[in-house]
mmCIF file of C-alpha atoms in Angstrom:
data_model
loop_
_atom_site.group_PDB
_atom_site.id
_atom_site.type_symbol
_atom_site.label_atom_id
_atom_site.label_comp_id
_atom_site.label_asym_id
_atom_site.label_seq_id
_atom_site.Cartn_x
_atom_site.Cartn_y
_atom_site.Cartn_z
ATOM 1 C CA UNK I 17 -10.321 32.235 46.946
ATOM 2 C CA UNK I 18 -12.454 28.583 45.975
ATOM 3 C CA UNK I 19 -11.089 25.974 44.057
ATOM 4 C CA UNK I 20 -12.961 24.595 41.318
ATOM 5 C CA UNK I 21 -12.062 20.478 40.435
ATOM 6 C CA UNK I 22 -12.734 18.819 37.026
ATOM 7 C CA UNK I 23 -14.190 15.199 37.181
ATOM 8 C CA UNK I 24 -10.609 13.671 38.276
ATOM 9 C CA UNK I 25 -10.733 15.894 41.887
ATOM 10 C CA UNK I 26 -7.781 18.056 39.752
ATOM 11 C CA UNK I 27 -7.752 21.826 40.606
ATOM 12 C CA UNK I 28 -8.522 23.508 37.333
ATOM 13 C CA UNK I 29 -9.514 27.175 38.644
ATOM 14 C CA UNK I 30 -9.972 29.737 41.383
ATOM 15 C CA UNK I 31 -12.366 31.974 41.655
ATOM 16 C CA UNK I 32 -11.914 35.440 43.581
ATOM 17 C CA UNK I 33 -15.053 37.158 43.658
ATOM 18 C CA UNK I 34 -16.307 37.499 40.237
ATOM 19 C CA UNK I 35 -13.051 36.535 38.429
ATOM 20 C CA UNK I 36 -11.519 33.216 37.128
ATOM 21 C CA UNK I 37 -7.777 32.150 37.552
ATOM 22 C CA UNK I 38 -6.436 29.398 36.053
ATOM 23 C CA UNK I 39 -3.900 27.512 38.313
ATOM 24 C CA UNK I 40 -0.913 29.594 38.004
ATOM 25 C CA UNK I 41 -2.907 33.037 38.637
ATOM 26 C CA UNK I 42 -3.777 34.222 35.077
ATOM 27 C CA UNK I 43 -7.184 35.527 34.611
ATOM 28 C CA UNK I 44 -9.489 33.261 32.435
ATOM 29 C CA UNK I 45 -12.904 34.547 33.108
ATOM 30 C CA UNK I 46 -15.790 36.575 34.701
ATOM 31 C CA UNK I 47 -19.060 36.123 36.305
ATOM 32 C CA UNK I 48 -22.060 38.389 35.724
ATOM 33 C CA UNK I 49 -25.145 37.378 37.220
ATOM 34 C CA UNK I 50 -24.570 33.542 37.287
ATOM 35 C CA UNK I 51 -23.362 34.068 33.633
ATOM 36 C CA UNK I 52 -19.293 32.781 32.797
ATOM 37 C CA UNK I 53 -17.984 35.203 29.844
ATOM 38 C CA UNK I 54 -14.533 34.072 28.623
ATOM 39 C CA UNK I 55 -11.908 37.250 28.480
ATOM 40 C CA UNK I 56 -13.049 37.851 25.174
ATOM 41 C CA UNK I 57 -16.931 38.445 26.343
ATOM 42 C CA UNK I 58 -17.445 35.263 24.814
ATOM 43 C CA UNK I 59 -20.931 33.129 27.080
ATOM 44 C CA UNK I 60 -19.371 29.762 28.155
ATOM 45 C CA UNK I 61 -21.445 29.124 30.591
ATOM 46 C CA UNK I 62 -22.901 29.370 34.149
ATOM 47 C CA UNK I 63 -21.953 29.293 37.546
ATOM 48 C CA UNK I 64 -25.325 27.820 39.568
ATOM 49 C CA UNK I 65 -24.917 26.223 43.228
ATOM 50 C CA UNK I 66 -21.163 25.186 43.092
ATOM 51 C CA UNK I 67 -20.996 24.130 39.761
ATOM 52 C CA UNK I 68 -19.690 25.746 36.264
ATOM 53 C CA UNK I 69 -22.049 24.316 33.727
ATOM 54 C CA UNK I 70 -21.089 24.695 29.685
ATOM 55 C CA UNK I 71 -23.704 25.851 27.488
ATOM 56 C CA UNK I 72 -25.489 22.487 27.444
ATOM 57 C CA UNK I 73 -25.884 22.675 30.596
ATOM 58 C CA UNK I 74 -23.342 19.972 31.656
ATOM 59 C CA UNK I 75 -21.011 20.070 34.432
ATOM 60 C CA UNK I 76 -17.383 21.350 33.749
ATOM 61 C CA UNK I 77 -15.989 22.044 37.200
ATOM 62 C CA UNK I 78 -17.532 22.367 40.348
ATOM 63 C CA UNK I 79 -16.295 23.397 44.122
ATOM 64 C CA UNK I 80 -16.247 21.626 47.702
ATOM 65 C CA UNK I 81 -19.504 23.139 48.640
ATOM 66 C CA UNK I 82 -21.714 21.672 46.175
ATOM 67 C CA UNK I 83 -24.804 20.360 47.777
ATOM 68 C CA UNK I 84 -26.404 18.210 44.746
ATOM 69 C CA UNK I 85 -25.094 14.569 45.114
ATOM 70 C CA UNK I 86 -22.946 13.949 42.020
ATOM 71 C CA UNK I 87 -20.132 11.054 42.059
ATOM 72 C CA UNK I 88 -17.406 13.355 43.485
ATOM 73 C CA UNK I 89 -13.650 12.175 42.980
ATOM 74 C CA UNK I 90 -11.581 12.923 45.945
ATOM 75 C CA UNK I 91 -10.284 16.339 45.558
ATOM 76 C CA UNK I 92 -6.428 17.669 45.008
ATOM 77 C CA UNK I 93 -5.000 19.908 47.291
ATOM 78 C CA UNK I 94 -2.882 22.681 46.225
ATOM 79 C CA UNK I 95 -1.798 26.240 47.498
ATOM 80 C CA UNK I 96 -3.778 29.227 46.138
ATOM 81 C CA UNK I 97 -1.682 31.005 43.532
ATOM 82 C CA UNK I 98 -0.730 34.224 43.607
ATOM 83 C CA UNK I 99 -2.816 36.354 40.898
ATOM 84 C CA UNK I 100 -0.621 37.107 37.976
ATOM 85 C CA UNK I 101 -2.936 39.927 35.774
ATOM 86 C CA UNK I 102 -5.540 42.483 36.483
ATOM 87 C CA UNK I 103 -8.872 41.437 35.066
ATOM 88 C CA UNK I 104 -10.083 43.078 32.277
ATOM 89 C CA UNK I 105 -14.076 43.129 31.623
ATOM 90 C CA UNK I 106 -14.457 43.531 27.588
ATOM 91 C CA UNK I 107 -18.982 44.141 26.696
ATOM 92 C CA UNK I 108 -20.402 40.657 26.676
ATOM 93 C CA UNK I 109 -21.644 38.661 24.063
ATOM 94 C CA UNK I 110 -24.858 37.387 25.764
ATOM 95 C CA UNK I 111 -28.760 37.441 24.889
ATOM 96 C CA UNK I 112 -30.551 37.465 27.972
ATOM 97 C CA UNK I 113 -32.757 34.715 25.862
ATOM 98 C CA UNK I 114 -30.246 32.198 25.940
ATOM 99 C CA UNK I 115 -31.081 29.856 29.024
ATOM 100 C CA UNK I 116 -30.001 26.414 29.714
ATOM 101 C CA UNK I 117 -31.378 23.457 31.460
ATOM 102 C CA UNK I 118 -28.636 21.867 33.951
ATOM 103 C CA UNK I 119 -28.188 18.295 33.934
ATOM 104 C CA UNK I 120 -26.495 16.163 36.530
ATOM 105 C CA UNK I 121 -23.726 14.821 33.964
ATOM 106 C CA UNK I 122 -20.411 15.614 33.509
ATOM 107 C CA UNK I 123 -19.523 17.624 30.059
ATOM 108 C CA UNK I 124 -17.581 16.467 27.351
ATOM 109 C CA UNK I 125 -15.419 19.570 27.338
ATOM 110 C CA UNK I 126 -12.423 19.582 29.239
ATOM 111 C CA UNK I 127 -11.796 23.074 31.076
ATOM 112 C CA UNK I 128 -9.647 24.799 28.543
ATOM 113 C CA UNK I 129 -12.092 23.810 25.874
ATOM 114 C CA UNK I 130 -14.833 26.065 28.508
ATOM 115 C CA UNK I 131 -12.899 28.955 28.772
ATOM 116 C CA UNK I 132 -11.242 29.249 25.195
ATOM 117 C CA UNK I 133 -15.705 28.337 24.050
ATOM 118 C CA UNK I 134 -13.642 26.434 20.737
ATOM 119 C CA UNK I 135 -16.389 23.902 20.454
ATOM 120 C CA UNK I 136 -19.834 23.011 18.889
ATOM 121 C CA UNK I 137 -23.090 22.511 20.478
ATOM 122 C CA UNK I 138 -24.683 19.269 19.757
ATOM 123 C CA UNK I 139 -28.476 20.173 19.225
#
């Protein structure tokens, strides 16, 4: 199971194979091909070389084998949690279209504001 940090070095998520935990163990989220789909089938965002990215592009969270050279905080260290649900994978909400341009900036969003996708895009 990988951590995932915010920009503080807190531990925001796990990921275990294709599915996203929050700290405790519930399940958040899936991955389909790079592609982060809240457990509505909502697109959030991607997950590219270490790093979730919101639908700007912008960083979110990212894990201890990113490669890019970002300003890293020193990370947290906690145990893994024990997984509390078993995931559910409802039909996305994705156009294949839809393709975003990563940027080496942290996001404005804060990780529940990812997952729950309860926010605007600025165009």
């Amino acid at each position: 199971m990988d951590a995932f940090y915010n920009k503080l070095g807190k531990v925001v998520a796990w990921l275990e194979d294709k599915y996203i935990y929050d700290i405790a163990g519930n399940y958040q989220a899936f991955i389909k091909e790079e592609k982060v789909f809240n457990k509505d089938g909502e697109y959030i965002g991607t997950l590219n070389n270490g790093y979730f990215r919101d639908k700007e592009g912008y960083i979110v969270a990212f894990n201890s084998d990113v490669t890019e050279n970002l300003d890293l905080p020193p990370l947290q260290v906690i145990p893994e949690p024990g997984l509390a649900d078993v995931p559910f994978i409802p039909e996305v909400m994705y156009s294949s279209e839809n393709t975003i341009r990563e940027f080496n900036q942290w996001s404005d969003l804060n990780w529940e504001e990812f997952i729950e996708n309860d926010y605007q895009l600025v165009s």
